[in-house]
PDB file of C-alpha atoms and ligand atoms in Angstrom:
ATOM      1  CA  MET A   1     151.432  89.394 135.407  1.00  0.00           C
ATOM      2  CA  THR A   2     153.301  91.992 137.432  1.00  0.00           C
ATOM      3  CA  ASP A   3     152.504  94.942 135.168  1.00  0.00           C
ATOM      4  CA  PRO A   4     150.042  97.380 136.734  1.00  0.00           C
ATOM      5  CA  ALA A   5     146.651  97.578 135.060  1.00  0.00           C
ATOM      6  CA  PRO A   6     146.834  99.719 131.916  1.00  0.00           C
ATOM      7  CA  THR A   7     145.572 103.286 131.993  1.00  0.00           C
ATOM      8  CA  ILE A   8     143.036 104.111 129.318  1.00  0.00           C
ATOM      9  CA  GLY A   9     141.919 107.679 128.767  1.00  0.00           C
ATOM     10  CA  VAL A  10     138.654 109.003 127.397  1.00  0.00           C
ATOM     11  CA  LEU A  11     138.916 112.303 125.554  1.00  0.00           C
ATOM     12  CA  ALA A  12     136.624 114.409 127.726  1.00  0.00           C
ATOM     13  CA  VAL A  13     135.934 117.628 125.852  1.00  0.00           C
ATOM     14  CA  GLN A  14     132.327 116.749 124.902  1.00  0.00           C
ATOM     15  CA  GLY A  15     130.117 113.697 124.439  1.00  0.00           C
ATOM     16  CA  ASP A  16     129.358 110.470 126.300  1.00  0.00           C
ATOM     17  CA  VAL A  17     132.507 110.255 128.392  1.00  0.00           C
ATOM     18  CA  ARG A  18     131.120 108.688 131.588  1.00  0.00           C
ATOM     19  CA  GLU A  19     129.828 105.477 129.975  1.00  0.00           C
ATOM     20  CA  HIS A  20     133.247 104.796 128.436  1.00  0.00           C
ATOM     21  CA  LEU A  21     135.005 105.426 131.755  1.00  0.00           C
ATOM     22  CA  GLU A  22     132.627 102.916 133.365  1.00  0.00           C
ATOM     23  CA  ALA A  23     133.259 100.247 130.700  1.00  0.00           C
ATOM     24  CA  ILE A  24     137.044 100.651 131.071  1.00  0.00           C
ATOM     25  CA  THR A  25     136.752 100.387 134.863  1.00  0.00           C
ATOM     26  CA  ARG A  26     134.577  97.241 134.568  1.00  0.00           C
ATOM     27  CA  LEU A  27     137.417  95.652 132.570  1.00  0.00           C
ATOM     28  CA  GLY A  28     139.885  96.235 135.419  1.00  0.00           C
ATOM     29  CA  CYS A  29     141.797  99.116 133.870  1.00  0.00           C
ATOM     30  CA  ARG A  30     142.467 102.580 135.262  1.00  0.00           C
ATOM     31  CA  ALA A  31     140.141 105.038 133.488  1.00  0.00           C
ATOM     32  CA  VAL A  32     141.119 108.693 133.104  1.00  0.00           C
ATOM     33  CA  ALA A  33     139.135 111.614 131.698  1.00  0.00           C
ATOM     34  CA  VAL A  34     141.517 113.494 129.394  1.00  0.00           C
ATOM     35  CA  ARG A  35     141.052 117.263 129.269  1.00  0.00           C
ATOM     36  CA  ARG A  36     144.664 118.369 129.064  1.00  0.00           C
ATOM     37  CA  PRO A  37     147.828 117.133 127.365  1.00  0.00           C
ATOM     38  CA  SER A  38     149.438 116.144 130.681  1.00  0.00           C
ATOM     39  CA  GLU A  39     146.566 113.705 131.319  1.00  0.00           C
ATOM     40  CA  LEU A  40     147.185 112.137 127.920  1.00  0.00           C
ATOM     41  CA  ASP A  41     150.812 111.483 128.899  1.00  0.00           C
ATOM     42  CA  ASP A  42     149.606 108.989 131.539  1.00  0.00           C
ATOM     43  CA  CYS A  43     147.550 106.964 129.040  1.00  0.00           C
ATOM     44  CA  ASP A  44     148.457 103.646 127.421  1.00  0.00           C
ATOM     45  CA  GLY A  45     145.339 103.844 125.223  1.00  0.00           C
ATOM     46  CA  LEU A  46     142.565 106.296 124.424  1.00  0.00           C
ATOM     47  CA  VAL A  47     138.858 106.359 123.599  1.00  0.00           C
ATOM     48  CA  LEU A  48     137.428 109.088 121.374  1.00  0.00           C
ATOM     49  CA  PRO A  49     133.748 109.071 122.402  1.00  0.00           C
ATOM     50  CA  GLY A  50     130.550 109.801 120.552  1.00  0.00           C
ATOM     51  CA  GLY A  51     129.141 113.287 120.713  1.00  0.00           C
ATOM     52  CA  GLU A  52     129.505 115.983 118.081  1.00  0.00           C
ATOM     53  CA  SER A  53     132.666 115.658 116.040  1.00  0.00           C
ATOM     54  CA  THR A  54     132.711 119.334 115.015  1.00  0.00           C
ATOM     55  CA  THR A  55     132.545 120.440 118.675  1.00  0.00           C
ATOM     56  CA  ILE A  56     135.136 117.915 119.842  1.00  0.00           C
ATOM     57  CA  ASP A  57     137.431 119.001 116.986  1.00  0.00           C
ATOM     58  CA  LYS A  58     137.093 122.712 117.836  1.00  0.00           C
ATOM     59  CA  LEU A  59     137.552 122.289 121.585  1.00  0.00           C
ATOM     60  CA  ALA A  60     140.423 119.826 121.226  1.00  0.00           C
ATOM     61  CA  ARG A  61     142.242 122.368 119.066  1.00  0.00           C
ATOM     62  CA  ARG A  62     141.442 125.233 121.453  1.00  0.00           C
ATOM     63  CA  TRP A  63     142.582 123.253 124.500  1.00  0.00           C
ATOM     64  CA  GLY A  64     145.883 122.258 122.889  1.00  0.00           C
ATOM     65  CA  LEU A  65     144.921 118.577 122.746  1.00  0.00           C
ATOM     66  CA  ALA A  66     144.693 118.032 118.999  1.00  0.00           C
ATOM     67  CA  GLY A  67     148.469 118.063 118.356  1.00  0.00           C
ATOM     68  CA  PRO A  68     149.339 115.724 121.260  1.00  0.00           C
ATOM     69  CA  VAL A  69     146.516 113.299 120.315  1.00  0.00           C
ATOM     70  CA  ARG A  70     147.790 113.227 116.710  1.00  0.00           C
ATOM     71  CA  GLU A  71     151.339 112.559 117.894  1.00  0.00           C
ATOM     72  CA  ARG A  72     150.261 109.691 120.154  1.00  0.00           C
ATOM     73  CA  ILE A  73     148.199 108.157 117.317  1.00  0.00           C
ATOM     74  CA  ALA A  74     151.208 108.412 115.002  1.00  0.00           C
ATOM     75  CA  SER A  75     153.484 106.802 117.595  1.00  0.00           C
ATOM     76  CA  GLY A  76     151.239 103.740 117.925  1.00  0.00           C
ATOM     77  CA  MET A  77     149.008 104.319 120.957  1.00  0.00           C
ATOM     78  CA  PRO A  78     145.914 102.091 120.649  1.00  0.00           C
ATOM     79  CA  VAL A  79     142.752 104.163 120.108  1.00  0.00           C
ATOM     80  CA  LEU A  80     139.059 103.294 119.927  1.00  0.00           C
ATOM     81  CA  GLY A  81     136.854 105.868 118.174  1.00  0.00           C
ATOM     82  CA  THR A  82     133.074 105.497 118.461  1.00  0.00           C
ATOM     83  CA  CYS A  83     130.590 107.413 116.296  1.00  0.00           C
ATOM     84  CA  ALA A  84     131.877 111.017 116.431  1.00  0.00           C
ATOM     85  CA  GLY A  85     135.147 109.424 117.579  1.00  0.00           C
ATOM     86  CA  MET A  86     135.240 107.340 114.404  1.00  0.00           C
ATOM     87  CA  ILE A  87     134.942 110.573 112.406  1.00  0.00           C
ATOM     88  CA  LEU A  88     137.805 112.091 114.429  1.00  0.00           C
ATOM     89  CA  LEU A  89     140.041 109.103 113.643  1.00  0.00           C
ATOM     90  CA  ALA A  90     139.266 109.097 109.922  1.00  0.00           C
ATOM     91  CA  ASP A  91     141.704 110.497 107.386  1.00  0.00           C
ATOM     92  CA  ARG A  92     138.817 111.694 105.163  1.00  0.00           C
ATOM     93  CA  VAL A  93     135.283 112.969 105.969  1.00  0.00           C
ATOM     94  CA  LEU A  94     132.332 113.429 103.613  1.00  0.00           C
ATOM     95  CA  ASP A  95     129.528 115.842 104.617  1.00  0.00           C
ATOM     96  CA  GLY A  96     131.765 117.413 107.232  1.00  0.00           C
ATOM     97  CA  ALA A  97     131.320 120.990 108.411  1.00  0.00           C
ATOM     98  CA  VAL A  98     133.350 123.765 106.783  1.00  0.00           C
ATOM     99  CA  ASP A  99     136.793 123.813 108.461  1.00  0.00           C
ATOM    100  CA  GLN A 100     136.151 120.492 110.200  1.00  0.00           C
ATOM    101  CA  GLN A 101     139.415 118.726 110.979  1.00  0.00           C
ATOM    102  CA  THR A 102     140.161 115.258 112.265  1.00  0.00           C
ATOM    103  CA  PHE A 103     143.057 113.763 114.197  1.00  0.00           C
ATOM    104  CA  GLY A 104     143.299 111.179 111.432  1.00  0.00           C
ATOM    105  CA  GLY A 105     145.445 108.062 111.288  1.00  0.00           C
ATOM    106  CA  LEU A 106     142.765 105.649 110.127  1.00  0.00           C
ATOM    107  CA  ASP A 107     142.904 105.208 106.359  1.00  0.00           C
ATOM    108  CA  VAL A 108     139.158 105.423 105.711  1.00  0.00           C
ATOM    109  CA  THR A 109     136.611 107.820 104.263  1.00  0.00           C
ATOM    110  CA  VAL A 110     133.604 108.230 106.545  1.00  0.00           C
ATOM    111  CA  ARG A 111     130.300 109.911 105.743  1.00  0.00           C
ATOM    112  CA  ARG A 112     128.893 111.986 108.590  1.00  0.00           C
ATOM    113  CA  ASN A 113     125.200 111.525 109.526  1.00  0.00           C
ATOM    114  CA  ALA A 114     125.115 108.894 106.812  1.00  0.00           C
ATOM    115  CA  PHE A 115     121.973 107.004 107.771  1.00  0.00           C
ATOM    116  CA  GLY A 116     119.704 109.953 107.013  1.00  0.00           C
ATOM    117  CA  ARG A 117     116.974 111.766 108.876  1.00  0.00           C
ATOM    118  CA  GLN A 118     114.202 109.176 108.939  1.00  0.00           C
ATOM    119  CA  VAL A 119     116.355 106.556 110.553  1.00  0.00           C
ATOM    120  CA  ASP A 120     118.905 108.737 112.261  1.00  0.00           C
ATOM    121  CA  SER A 121     118.778 106.598 115.394  1.00  0.00           C
ATOM    122  CA  PHE A 122     118.227 102.836 115.414  1.00  0.00           C
ATOM    123  CA  GLU A 123     119.343  99.600 117.007  1.00  0.00           C
ATOM    124  CA  THR A 124     120.342  96.381 115.332  1.00  0.00           C
ATOM    125  CA  HIS A 125     122.436  93.249 115.771  1.00  0.00           C
ATOM    126  CA  LEU A 126     125.796  93.058 114.048  1.00  0.00           C
ATOM    127  CA  ALA A 127     127.778  89.933 113.316  1.00  0.00           C
ATOM    128  CA  PHE A 128     131.489  90.311 114.076  1.00  0.00           C
ATOM    129  CA  ALA A 129     133.783  87.811 112.363  1.00  0.00           C
ATOM    130  CA  ASP A 130     135.636  86.729 115.525  1.00  0.00           C
ATOM    131  CA  TRP A 131     132.673  86.578 117.906  1.00  0.00           C
ATOM    132  CA  ASP A 132     129.980  83.925 118.221  1.00  0.00           C
ATOM    133  CA  GLU A 133     127.285  86.218 119.600  1.00  0.00           C
ATOM    134  CA  PRO A 134     126.229  89.257 117.573  1.00  0.00           C
ATOM    135  CA  VAL A 135     126.698  92.727 119.055  1.00  0.00           C
ATOM    136  CA  HIS A 136     123.610  94.725 119.992  1.00  0.00           C
ATOM    137  CA  ALA A 137     124.484  98.033 118.332  1.00  0.00           C
ATOM    138  CA  VAL A 138     122.936 101.450 119.002  1.00  0.00           C
ATOM    139  CA  PHE A 139     123.356 104.024 116.220  1.00  0.00           C
ATOM    140  CA  ILE A 140     122.722 107.739 116.893  1.00  0.00           C
ATOM    141  CA  ARG A 141     123.174 110.093 113.919  1.00  0.00           C
ATOM    142  CA  ALA A 142     126.009 107.792 113.002  1.00  0.00           C
ATOM    143  CA  PRO A 143     128.609 107.889 110.258  1.00  0.00           C
ATOM    144  CA  TRP A 144     129.376 104.907 108.087  1.00  0.00           C
ATOM    145  CA  VAL A 145     132.641 103.976 106.408  1.00  0.00           C
ATOM    146  CA  GLU A 146     132.434 104.603 102.708  1.00  0.00           C
ATOM    147  CA  GLU A 147     135.942 103.612 101.621  1.00  0.00           C
ATOM    148  CA  VAL A 148     138.661 101.633 103.335  1.00  0.00           C
ATOM    149  CA  GLY A 149     142.381 101.676 102.628  1.00  0.00           C
ATOM    150  CA  ALA A 150     144.342  98.522 101.851  1.00  0.00           C
ATOM    151  CA  ASP A 151     145.462  97.949 105.468  1.00  0.00           C
ATOM    152  CA  VAL A 152     142.019  98.363 106.994  1.00  0.00           C
ATOM    153  CA  GLU A 153     140.157  95.294 108.195  1.00  0.00           C
ATOM    154  CA  VAL A 154     136.344  95.412 108.051  1.00  0.00           C
ATOM    155  CA  LEU A 155     134.967  93.969 111.320  1.00  0.00           C
ATOM    156  CA  ALA A 156     131.219  94.448 110.806  1.00  0.00           C
ATOM    157  CA  ARG A 157     128.622  95.537 108.274  1.00  0.00           C
ATOM    158  CA  VAL A 158     124.944  96.390 108.616  1.00  0.00           C
ATOM    159  CA  SER A 159     122.741  93.570 107.460  1.00  0.00           C
ATOM    160  CA  GLY A 160     119.335  94.304 105.939  1.00  0.00           C
ATOM    161  CA  GLY A 161     117.400  97.511 105.308  1.00  0.00           C
ATOM    162  CA  ALA A 162     118.416 100.491 103.198  1.00  0.00           C
ATOM    163  CA  ALA A 163     121.957 100.491 104.599  1.00  0.00           C
ATOM    164  CA  ASP A 164     122.544  96.780 103.932  1.00  0.00           C
ATOM    165  CA  GLY A 165     126.249  96.050 103.578  1.00  0.00           C
ATOM    166  CA  ARG A 166     127.486  99.362 104.951  1.00  0.00           C
ATOM    167  CA  VAL A 167     130.716  99.122 106.903  1.00  0.00           C
ATOM    168  CA  VAL A 168     130.275 100.131 110.565  1.00  0.00           C
ATOM    169  CA  ALA A 169     133.308  98.681 112.381  1.00  0.00           C
ATOM    170  CA  VAL A 170     136.937  98.664 111.250  1.00  0.00           C
ATOM    171  CA  ARG A 171     140.421  98.074 112.533  1.00  0.00           C
ATOM    172  CA  GLN A 172     143.780  99.171 111.199  1.00  0.00           C
ATOM    173  CA  GLY A 173     146.601  97.949 113.455  1.00  0.00           C
ATOM    174  CA  HIS A 174     146.358  99.948 116.699  1.00  0.00           C
ATOM    175  CA  LEU A 175     143.241 101.865 115.612  1.00  0.00           C
ATOM    176  CA  LEU A 176     139.694 100.563 116.117  1.00  0.00           C
ATOM    177  CA  ALA A 177     136.504 102.401 115.177  1.00  0.00           C
ATOM    178  CA  THR A 178     132.765 101.770 115.341  1.00  0.00           C
ATOM    179  CA  SER A 179     129.858 103.784 113.930  1.00  0.00           C
ATOM    180  CA  PHE A 180     127.721 102.667 116.864  1.00  0.00           C
ATOM    181  CA  HIS A 181     127.921 103.195 120.625  1.00  0.00           C
ATOM    182  CA  PRO A 182     129.496 100.156 122.342  1.00  0.00           C
ATOM    183  CA  GLU A 183     129.434 102.021 125.677  1.00  0.00           C
ATOM    184  CA  VAL A 184     125.624 101.756 125.815  1.00  0.00           C
ATOM    185  CA  GLY A 185     124.639  98.676 127.813  1.00  0.00           C
ATOM    186  CA  THR A 186     127.006  96.146 129.352  1.00  0.00           C
ATOM    187  CA  ASP A 187     128.436  94.263 126.372  1.00  0.00           C
ATOM    188  CA  ASP A 188     132.085  95.183 126.864  1.00  0.00           C
ATOM    189  CA  ARG A 189     133.580  93.162 123.999  1.00  0.00           C
ATOM    190  CA  VAL A 190     134.585  96.173 121.896  1.00  0.00           C
ATOM    191  CA  HIS A 191     136.281  97.813 124.889  1.00  0.00           C
ATOM    192  CA  ALA A 192     137.874  94.455 125.764  1.00  0.00           C
ATOM    193  CA  LEU A 193     139.394  94.381 122.282  1.00  0.00           C
ATOM    194  CA  LEU A 194     140.902  97.825 122.933  1.00  0.00           C
ATOM    195  CA  VAL A 195     142.307  96.579 126.259  1.00  0.00           C
ATOM    196  CA  GLN A 196     143.818  93.587 124.456  1.00  0.00           C
ATOM    197  CA  MET A 197     145.431  95.956 121.930  1.00  0.00           C
ATOM    198  CA  VAL A 198     146.790  98.124 124.769  1.00  0.00           C
ATOM    199  CA  VAL A 199     148.232  95.141 126.638  1.00  0.00           C
ATOM    200  CA  GLY A 200     149.759  93.859 123.373  1.00  0.00           C
ATOM    201  CA  ALA A 201     151.303  97.260 122.620  1.00  0.00           C
ATOM    202  CA  ARG A 202     152.974  97.419 126.058  1.00  0.00           C
ATOM    203  CA  ARG A 203     154.815  94.137 125.566  1.00  0.00           C
TER     204      ARG A 203
HETATM  205  N1  LIG B 301     126.527 113.164 114.066  1.00  0.00           N
HETATM  206  C1  LIG B 301     127.601 113.296 114.995  1.00  0.00           C
HETATM  207  C2  LIG B 301     128.813 113.955 114.365  1.00  0.00           C
HETATM  208  O1  LIG B 301     128.831 114.279 113.247  1.00  0.00           O
HETATM  209  C3  LIG B 301     127.997 111.969 115.597  1.00  0.00           C
HETATM  210  C4  LIG B 301     126.879 111.440 116.474  1.00  0.00           C
HETATM  211  C5  LIG B 301     127.322 110.617 117.635  1.00  0.00           C
HETATM  212  O2  LIG B 301     128.482 110.568 117.988  1.00  0.00           O
HETATM  213  N2  LIG B 301     126.368 109.990 118.265  1.00  0.00           N
HETATM  214  O3  LIG B 301     129.800 114.134 115.007  1.00  0.00           O
END
């Protein structure tokens, strides 16, 4: 392999940016915090982190990032959206704030803060179809996916409890999204899947 390591950006307007940068670096890629459009130009892939989707939306628009991110999504750049980032990737949002916008691209309807107040943060193990070991998943005021379009592949559902069967990880071509926070801890399989998508897209 003579290609240089791919460059993967993390949208760095608000939220848990550092943990994603660390995961990307652990996987041998160049990790870049993206605060301006010129930094996005360098990226072969992008992570939209968890945080507060309404804040990320507002700041991304104010900083002139929303348009360029949308264009890169539309032109096939691989993107991983986690928690708030999943909301930002979704084409449709339920229980969003007034005027809340998303970058879109992922043909799903997500419900914001879907798990409710009593259990707004929790941890569980999720079975992923392609992986032998379940993923230890941390949910923090997370959305779930309420409807998926025809081209969307469901990767994981919650098992047990009041949210049994709810969809919490999806993929549609170059777009990957999780309701939980894969950047917490050192299980890098979700990020590794993004890297694989980025390497595949460069070929
Ligand atoms: N509840 C947040 C939102 O609506 C998401 C929470 C998170 O990313 N941990 O954006």
